[in-house]
XYZ file of C-alpha atoms in Angstrom:
482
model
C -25.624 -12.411 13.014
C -22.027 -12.663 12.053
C -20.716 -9.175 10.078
C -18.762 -10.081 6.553
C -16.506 -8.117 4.504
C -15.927 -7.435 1.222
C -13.219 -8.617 -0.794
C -12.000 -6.728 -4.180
C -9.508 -8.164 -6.351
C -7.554 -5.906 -9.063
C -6.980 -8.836 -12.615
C -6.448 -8.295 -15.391
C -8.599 -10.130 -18.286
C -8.580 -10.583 -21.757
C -8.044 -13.848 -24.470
C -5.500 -15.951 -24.369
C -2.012 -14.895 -25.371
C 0.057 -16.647 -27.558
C 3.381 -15.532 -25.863
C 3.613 -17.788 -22.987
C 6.299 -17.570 -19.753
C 9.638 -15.514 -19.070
C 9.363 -12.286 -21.741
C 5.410 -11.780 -22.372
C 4.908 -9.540 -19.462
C 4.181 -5.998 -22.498
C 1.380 -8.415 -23.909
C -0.519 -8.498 -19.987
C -0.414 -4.509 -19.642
C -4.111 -3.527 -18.602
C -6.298 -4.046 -15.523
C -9.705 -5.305 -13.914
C -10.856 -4.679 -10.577
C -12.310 -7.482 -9.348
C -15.325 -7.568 -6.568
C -15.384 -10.139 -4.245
C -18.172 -9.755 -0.945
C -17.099 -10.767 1.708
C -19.862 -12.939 2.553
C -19.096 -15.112 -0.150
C -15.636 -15.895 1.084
C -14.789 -19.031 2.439
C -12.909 -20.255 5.265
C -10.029 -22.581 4.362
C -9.304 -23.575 1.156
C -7.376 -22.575 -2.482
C -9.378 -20.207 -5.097
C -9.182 -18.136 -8.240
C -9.854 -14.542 -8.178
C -11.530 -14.455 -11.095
C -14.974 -15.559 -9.994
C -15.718 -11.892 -8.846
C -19.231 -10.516 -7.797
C -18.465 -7.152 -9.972
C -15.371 -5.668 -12.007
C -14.247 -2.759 -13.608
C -11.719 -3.070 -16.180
C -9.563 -1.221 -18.801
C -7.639 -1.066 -21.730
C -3.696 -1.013 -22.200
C -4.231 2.949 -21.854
C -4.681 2.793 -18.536
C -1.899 0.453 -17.567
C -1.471 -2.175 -15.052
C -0.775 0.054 -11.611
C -4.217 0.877 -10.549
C -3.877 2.807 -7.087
C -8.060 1.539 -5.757
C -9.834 3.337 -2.918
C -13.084 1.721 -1.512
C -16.039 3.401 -0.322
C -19.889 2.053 0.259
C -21.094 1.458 -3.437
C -18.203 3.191 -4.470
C -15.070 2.396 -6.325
C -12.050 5.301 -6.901
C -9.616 3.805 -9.355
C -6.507 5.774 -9.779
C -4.710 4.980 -12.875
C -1.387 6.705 -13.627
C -0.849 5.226 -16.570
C -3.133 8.061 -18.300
C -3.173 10.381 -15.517
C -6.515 9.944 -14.945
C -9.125 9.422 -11.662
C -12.126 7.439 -11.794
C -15.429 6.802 -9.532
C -17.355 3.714 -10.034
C -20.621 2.565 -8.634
C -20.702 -1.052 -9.677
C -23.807 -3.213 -8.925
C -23.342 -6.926 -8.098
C -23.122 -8.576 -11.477
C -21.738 -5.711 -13.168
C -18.468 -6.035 -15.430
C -18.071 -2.094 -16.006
C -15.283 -0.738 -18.435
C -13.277 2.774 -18.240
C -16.108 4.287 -20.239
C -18.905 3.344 -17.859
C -17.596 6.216 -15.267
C -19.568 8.110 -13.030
C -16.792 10.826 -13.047
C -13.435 11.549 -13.354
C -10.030 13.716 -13.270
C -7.752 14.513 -15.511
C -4.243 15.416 -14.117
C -2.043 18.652 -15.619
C -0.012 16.202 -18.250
C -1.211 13.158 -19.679
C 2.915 11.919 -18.648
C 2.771 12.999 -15.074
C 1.317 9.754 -13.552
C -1.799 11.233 -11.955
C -3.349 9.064 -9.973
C -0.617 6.829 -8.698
C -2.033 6.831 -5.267
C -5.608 7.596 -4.337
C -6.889 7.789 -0.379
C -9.819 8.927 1.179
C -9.559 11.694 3.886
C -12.459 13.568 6.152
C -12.437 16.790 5.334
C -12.852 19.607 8.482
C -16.645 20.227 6.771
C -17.938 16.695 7.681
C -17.629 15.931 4.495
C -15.333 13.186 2.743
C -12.159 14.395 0.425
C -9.943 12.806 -2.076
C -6.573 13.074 -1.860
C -4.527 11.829 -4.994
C -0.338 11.699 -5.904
C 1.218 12.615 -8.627
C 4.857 11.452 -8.426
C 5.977 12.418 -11.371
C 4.760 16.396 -11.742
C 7.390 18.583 -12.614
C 7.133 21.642 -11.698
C 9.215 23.926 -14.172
C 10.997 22.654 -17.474
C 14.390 22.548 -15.217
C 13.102 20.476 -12.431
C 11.468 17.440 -13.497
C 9.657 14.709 -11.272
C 9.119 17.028 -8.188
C 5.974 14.938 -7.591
C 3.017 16.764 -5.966
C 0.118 15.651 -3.846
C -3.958 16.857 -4.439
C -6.651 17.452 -2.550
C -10.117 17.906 -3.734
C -12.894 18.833 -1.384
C -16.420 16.423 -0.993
C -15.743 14.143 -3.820
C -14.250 11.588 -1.161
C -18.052 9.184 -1.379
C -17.299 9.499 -5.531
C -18.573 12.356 -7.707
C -20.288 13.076 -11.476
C -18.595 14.792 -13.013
C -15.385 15.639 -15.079
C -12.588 17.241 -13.371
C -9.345 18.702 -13.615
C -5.767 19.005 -11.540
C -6.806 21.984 -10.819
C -10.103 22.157 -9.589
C -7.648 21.192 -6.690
C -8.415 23.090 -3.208
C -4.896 22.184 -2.947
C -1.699 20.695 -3.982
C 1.842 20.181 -2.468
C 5.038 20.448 -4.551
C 7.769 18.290 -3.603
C 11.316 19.812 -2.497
C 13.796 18.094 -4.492
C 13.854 18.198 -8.371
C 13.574 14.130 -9.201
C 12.141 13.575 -5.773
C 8.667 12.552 -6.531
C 6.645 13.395 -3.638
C 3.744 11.310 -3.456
C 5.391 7.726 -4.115
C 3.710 7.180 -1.087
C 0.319 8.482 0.718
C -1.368 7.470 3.721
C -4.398 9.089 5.851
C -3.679 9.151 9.334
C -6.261 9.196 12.623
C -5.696 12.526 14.350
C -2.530 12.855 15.834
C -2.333 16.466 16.435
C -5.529 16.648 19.129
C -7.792 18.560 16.922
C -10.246 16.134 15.968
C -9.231 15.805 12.221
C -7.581 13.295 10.318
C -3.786 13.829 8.892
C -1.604 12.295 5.811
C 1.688 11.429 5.315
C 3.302 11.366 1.831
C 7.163 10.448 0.671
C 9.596 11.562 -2.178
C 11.175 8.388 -1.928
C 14.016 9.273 -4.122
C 14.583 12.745 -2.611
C 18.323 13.973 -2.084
C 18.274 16.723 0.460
C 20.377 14.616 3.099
C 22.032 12.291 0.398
C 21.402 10.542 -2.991
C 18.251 9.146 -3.587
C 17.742 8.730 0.872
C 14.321 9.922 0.585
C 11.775 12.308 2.435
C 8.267 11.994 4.524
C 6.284 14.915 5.297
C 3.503 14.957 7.625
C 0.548 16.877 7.265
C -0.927 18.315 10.487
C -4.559 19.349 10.196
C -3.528 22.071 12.024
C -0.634 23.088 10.217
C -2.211 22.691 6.869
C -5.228 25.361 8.154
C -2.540 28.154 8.007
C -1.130 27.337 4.574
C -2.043 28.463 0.806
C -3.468 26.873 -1.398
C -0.768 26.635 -3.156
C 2.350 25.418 -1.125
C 5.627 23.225 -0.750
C 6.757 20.445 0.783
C 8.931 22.749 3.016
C 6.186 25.004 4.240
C 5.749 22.195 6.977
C 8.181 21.297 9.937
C 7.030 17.831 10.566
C 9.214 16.134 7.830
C 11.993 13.918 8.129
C 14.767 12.451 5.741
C 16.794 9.340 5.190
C 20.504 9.273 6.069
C 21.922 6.811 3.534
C 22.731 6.981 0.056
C 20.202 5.390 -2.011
C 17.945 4.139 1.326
C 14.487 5.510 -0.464
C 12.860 5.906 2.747
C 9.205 6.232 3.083
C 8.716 3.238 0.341
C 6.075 2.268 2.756
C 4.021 4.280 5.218
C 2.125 3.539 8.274
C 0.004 5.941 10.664
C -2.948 4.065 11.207
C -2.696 2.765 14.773
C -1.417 3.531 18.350
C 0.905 1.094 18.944
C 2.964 2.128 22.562
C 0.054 2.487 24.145
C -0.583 6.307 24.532
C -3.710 6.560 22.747
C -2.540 8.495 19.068
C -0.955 6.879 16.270
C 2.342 6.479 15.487
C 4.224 6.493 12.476
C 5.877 4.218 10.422
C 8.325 4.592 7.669
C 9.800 1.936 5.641
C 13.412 2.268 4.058
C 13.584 -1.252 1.904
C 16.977 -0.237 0.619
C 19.295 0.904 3.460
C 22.101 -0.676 4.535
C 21.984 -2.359 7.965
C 24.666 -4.780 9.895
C 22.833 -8.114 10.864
C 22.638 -9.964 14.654
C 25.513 -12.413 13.022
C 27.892 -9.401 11.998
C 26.581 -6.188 14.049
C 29.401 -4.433 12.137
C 29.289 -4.529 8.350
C 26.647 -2.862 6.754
C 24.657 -5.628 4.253
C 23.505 -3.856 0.963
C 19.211 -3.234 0.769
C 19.034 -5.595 4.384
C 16.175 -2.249 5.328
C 14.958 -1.259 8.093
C 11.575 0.288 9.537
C 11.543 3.496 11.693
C 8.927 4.184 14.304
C 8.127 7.642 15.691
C 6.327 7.828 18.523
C 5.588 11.416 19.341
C 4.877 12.635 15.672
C 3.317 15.911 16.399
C 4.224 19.582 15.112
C 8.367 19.639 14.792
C 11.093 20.329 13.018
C 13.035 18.629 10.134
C 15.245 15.661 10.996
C 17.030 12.664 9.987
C 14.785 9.500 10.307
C 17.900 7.929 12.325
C 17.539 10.926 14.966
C 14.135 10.796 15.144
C 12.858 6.986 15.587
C 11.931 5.799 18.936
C 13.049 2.145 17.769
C 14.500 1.206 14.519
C 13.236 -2.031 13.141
C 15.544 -4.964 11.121
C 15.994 -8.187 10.541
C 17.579 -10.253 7.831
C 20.598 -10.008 5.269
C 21.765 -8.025 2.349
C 19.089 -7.440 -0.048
C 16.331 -9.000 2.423
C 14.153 -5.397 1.587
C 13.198 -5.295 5.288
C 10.733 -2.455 5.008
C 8.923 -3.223 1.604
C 5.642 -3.211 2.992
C 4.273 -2.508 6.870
C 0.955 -3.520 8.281
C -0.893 -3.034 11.483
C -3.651 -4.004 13.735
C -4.604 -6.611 16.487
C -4.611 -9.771 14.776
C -4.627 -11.842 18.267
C -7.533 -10.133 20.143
C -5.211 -8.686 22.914
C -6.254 -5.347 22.665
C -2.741 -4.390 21.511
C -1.946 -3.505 17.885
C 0.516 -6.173 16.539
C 3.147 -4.707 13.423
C 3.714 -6.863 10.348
C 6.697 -5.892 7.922
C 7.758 -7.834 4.696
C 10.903 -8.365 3.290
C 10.143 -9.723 -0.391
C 13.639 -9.822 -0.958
C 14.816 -12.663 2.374
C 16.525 -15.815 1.606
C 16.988 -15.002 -2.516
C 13.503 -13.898 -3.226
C 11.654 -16.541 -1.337
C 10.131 -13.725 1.061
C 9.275 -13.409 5.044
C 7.240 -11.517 7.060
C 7.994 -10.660 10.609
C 5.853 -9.818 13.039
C 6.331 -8.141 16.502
C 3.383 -8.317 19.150
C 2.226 -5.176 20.459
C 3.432 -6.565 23.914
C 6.909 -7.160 22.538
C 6.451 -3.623 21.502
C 5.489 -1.712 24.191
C 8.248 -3.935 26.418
C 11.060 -2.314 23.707
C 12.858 -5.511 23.069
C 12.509 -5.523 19.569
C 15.818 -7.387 18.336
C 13.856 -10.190 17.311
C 10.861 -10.715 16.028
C 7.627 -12.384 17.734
C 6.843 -14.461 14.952
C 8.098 -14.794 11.338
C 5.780 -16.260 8.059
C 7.955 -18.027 5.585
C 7.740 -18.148 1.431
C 7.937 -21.209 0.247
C 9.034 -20.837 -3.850
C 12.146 -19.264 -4.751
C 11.633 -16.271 -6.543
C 7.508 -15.660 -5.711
C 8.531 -13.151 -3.241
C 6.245 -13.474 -0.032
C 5.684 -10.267 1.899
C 5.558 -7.812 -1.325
C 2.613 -6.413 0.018
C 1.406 -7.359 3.597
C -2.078 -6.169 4.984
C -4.090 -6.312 8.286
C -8.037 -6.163 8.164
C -11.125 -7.526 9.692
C -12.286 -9.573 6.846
C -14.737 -12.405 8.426
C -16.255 -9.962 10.523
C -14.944 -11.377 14.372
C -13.677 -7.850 15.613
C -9.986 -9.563 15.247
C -7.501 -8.182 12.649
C -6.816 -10.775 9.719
C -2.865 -10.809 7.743
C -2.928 -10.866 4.410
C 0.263 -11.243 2.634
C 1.082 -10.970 -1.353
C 3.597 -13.065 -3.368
C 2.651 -11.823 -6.554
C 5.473 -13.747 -8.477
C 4.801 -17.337 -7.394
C 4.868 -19.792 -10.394
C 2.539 -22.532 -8.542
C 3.147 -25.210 -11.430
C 6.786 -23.945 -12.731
C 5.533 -24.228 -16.325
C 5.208 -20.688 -18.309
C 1.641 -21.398 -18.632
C 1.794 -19.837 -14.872
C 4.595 -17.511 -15.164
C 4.308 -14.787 -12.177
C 0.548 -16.333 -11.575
C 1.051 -15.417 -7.639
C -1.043 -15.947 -4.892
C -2.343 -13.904 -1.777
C -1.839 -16.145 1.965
C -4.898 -15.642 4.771
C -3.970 -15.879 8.033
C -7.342 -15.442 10.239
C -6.717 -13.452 13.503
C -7.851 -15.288 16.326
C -7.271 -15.167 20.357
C -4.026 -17.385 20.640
C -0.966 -14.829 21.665
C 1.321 -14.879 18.879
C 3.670 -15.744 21.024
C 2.146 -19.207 21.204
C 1.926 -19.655 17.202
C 3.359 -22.467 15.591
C 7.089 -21.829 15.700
C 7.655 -21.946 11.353
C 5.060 -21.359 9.101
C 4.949 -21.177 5.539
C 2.749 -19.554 2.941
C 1.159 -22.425 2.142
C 0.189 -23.175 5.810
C -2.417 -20.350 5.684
C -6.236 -21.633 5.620
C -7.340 -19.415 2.413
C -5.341 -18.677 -0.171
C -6.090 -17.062 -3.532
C -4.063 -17.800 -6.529
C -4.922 -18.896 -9.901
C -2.755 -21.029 -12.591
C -2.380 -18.240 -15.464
C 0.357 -15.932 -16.197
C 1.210 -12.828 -15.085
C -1.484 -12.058 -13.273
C 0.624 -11.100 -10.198
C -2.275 -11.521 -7.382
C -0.989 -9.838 -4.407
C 1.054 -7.196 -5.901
C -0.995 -5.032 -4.282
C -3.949 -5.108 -1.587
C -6.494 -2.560 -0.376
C -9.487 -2.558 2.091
C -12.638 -0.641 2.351
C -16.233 -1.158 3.114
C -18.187 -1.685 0.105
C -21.297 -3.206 1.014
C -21.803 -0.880 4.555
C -21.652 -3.892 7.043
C -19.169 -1.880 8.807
C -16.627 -4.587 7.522
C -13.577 -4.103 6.255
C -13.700 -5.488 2.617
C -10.600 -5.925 0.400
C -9.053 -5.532 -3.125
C -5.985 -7.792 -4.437
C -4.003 -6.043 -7.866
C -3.473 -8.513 -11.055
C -2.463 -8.063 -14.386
C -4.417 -9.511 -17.414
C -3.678 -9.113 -21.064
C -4.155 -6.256 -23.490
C -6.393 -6.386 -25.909
């Protein structure tokens, strides 16, 4: 019997507004969580989100920016907004709201942003933890926006009660007053040989090399075992920095798959904003062209510059392409070899790309050019804003999925910033044998719907909801507040 996924898409719902188009985005500031099985998706075609098989929504207190993690049954919806953690356990049918809760967690100030990013980790018990950022904790009255990371212990499969910041078993400060360590977290498979899973967190807008070049720490299992309780991001060696003024390295993370062929992960670290020379002028430095780093042999070292410490350095496009703004990986041609995905929102004026390397192309280090690169197609709807890899249909082959959440599909306000998420199923044909150009619009599913400002594909998240061993998905859009 063929496996499916799950599919959950984060909207946004509410009456109509009477602001329509450019200037009504304060009237769509609140969130819904949208179910969708995967079973019920279809192969090919164009469809709303909105026809969900469960949501959760909220009200303008809880903002737009849910942070969603995805466990069987279970639902963790960070929203930073209010500083505040949530566990669902939505039935098919269900349209829960905020109050309907099985449990939450408060964070230390309602202002901090709690909640901004929520990932499950094992914990060294057997059991499942919950880590959760908080990029804007300050940590005296003279150093604001430090940011901090959380972990709380067994609470990973949801929980039932009401907690607190500080029923923490631990939390890590960030370095660099403004800094705000956990912009970005990620759970990585073990990379340090001891059996247990890692994470990698950024202060994107840290400033120990230069202004605003950013940070990434990585959490060894092993290193963590010897710490407090209560510690800093520079109680750990494996961390590295950006170089450049204003870079913001580790805007995107990646440690999820082996991709030189070694057998342990590798990381990846996004830096949307640095400067890079292009293959038409390998000399002048284009403003925000980005790059991605990858590091290869991550384990237990000491501080360094990202630009020391890459094995190969990632780029393509102009000034202001945001190379970097989001990184995906996984085998989405049934090679065996993990394939990397990286958008760049910001290519050809805000139309968007996504470039691809093979993991062949990879592992053979010629990495000038890309494989394969996926086009936008409207100016402005910036394609590659979030780009994901996941087994959604169930085949055992990695499937792209790639946000534009500011595509205007009928260029009337009525659809202001509707956007739309593009499907591209994995399948055995070598991307090297892809169609040479294709565009958003060439992928066989698509979801996007004609009302404003509900952004699909801002954001994307997988998970297996149902337990088919699937990996199901979530999409973010905004709705209007009530």
């Amino acid at each position: 019997m063929r496996a499916f996924t799950t599919a959950l898409i984060l909207g946004f719902a509410g009456c109509e507004s009477d602001c329509v188009g450019v200037g009504c985005l304060d009237d769509f500031g609140a969130a819904s969580a949208l179910l969708h099985l995967g079973a019920t998706l279809p192969e090919s075609g164009e469809f709303p989100g909105s026809e969900a098989s469960a949501s959760v929504s909220g009200d303008i207190f809880l903002g737009a920016q849910w942070h969603v993690a995805i466990r069987p049954g279970v639902l963790i919806v960070g929203t930073s907004a209010d500083s505040t953690v949530r566990s669902f356990k939505p039935l098919i049918g269900d349209a829960l709201t905020e109050q309907q809760a099985e449990g939450r967690i408060v964070g230390e100030q309602s202002e901090d942003g709690f909640g901004h990013r929520v990932v499950v980790i094992d914990g060294p018990d057997g059991e499942r933890d919950l880590l959760i950022s908080d990029p804007k904790k300050s940590l005296t009255a003279d150093t604001s926006h430090n940011g901090a990371v959380y972990r709380f212990q067994g609470i990973g499969d949801g929980w039932t009660t009401r907690l607190q910041a500080k029923d923490a078993v631990m939390r890590m400060s960030g370095e660099s007053p403004g800094g705000r360590l956990g912009s970005a977290l990620v759970v990585c498979p073990d990379i340090d040989g001891d059996g247990l899973s890692e994470w990698m967190a950024s202060a994107t807008r840290d400033n120990t090399t230069a202004s605003m070049a950013g940070q990434v720490v990585l959490a060894l299992s092993a290193d963590m075992a010897v710490q407090s309780d209560q510690l800093g991001i520079d109680a750990l060696d494996t961390r590295w920095t950006g170089l450049d003024i204003g870079e913001a390295a580790g805007s995107s993370l990646s440690c999820r798959h082996d991709l030189n062929g070694d057998g342990t992960p590798d990381v990846l670290i996004g830096a949307p904003y640095a400067d890079r020379p292009t293959i038409e002028d390998d000399e002048t430095p284009q403003d925000a062209a980005g790059k991605v780093y990858l590091i290869y042999d991550s384990g237990p070292g000491t501080p360094d510059t990202l630009s020391a410490a890459a094995d190969l350095t990632f780029g393509v496009g102009d000034a202001n392409s945001w190379f970097g703004w989001s990184i995906a990986t996984g085998d989405i041609d049934g090679d065996g070899l993990n394939d990397l995905a990286i958008g760049a929102p910001g290519a050809e004026s805000t139309v968007g790309a996504v470039h691809i390397w093979s993991g062949a192309q990879i592992q053979g280090g010629d990495i000038a050019a890309p494989t394969h690169t996926l086009l936008g197609v409207e100016s402005g709807g910036r394609f590659g804003w979030s780009t994901h890899i996941a087994d959604i249909n169930g085949d055992g082959i990695g499937d792209l999925l790639i946000g534009a959440p500011y595509v205007n599909p009928t260029g009337t306000g009525a659809t202001y910033d509707a956007g739309r998420v593009s499907i591209y199923f994995g399948s055995a044909v070598a991307i090297e044998d892809w169609t040479e150009t294709q565009l958003a619009t060439d992928a066989p599913l698509m979801f996007t719907e004609p009302k404003q400002y509900l952004r699909t594909g801002q954001r994307i998240f997988s998970g297996d909801f149902d337990g088919d061993a699937a990996m199901d998905l979530v999409f973010l859009h905004r709705i209007q507040a009530n």
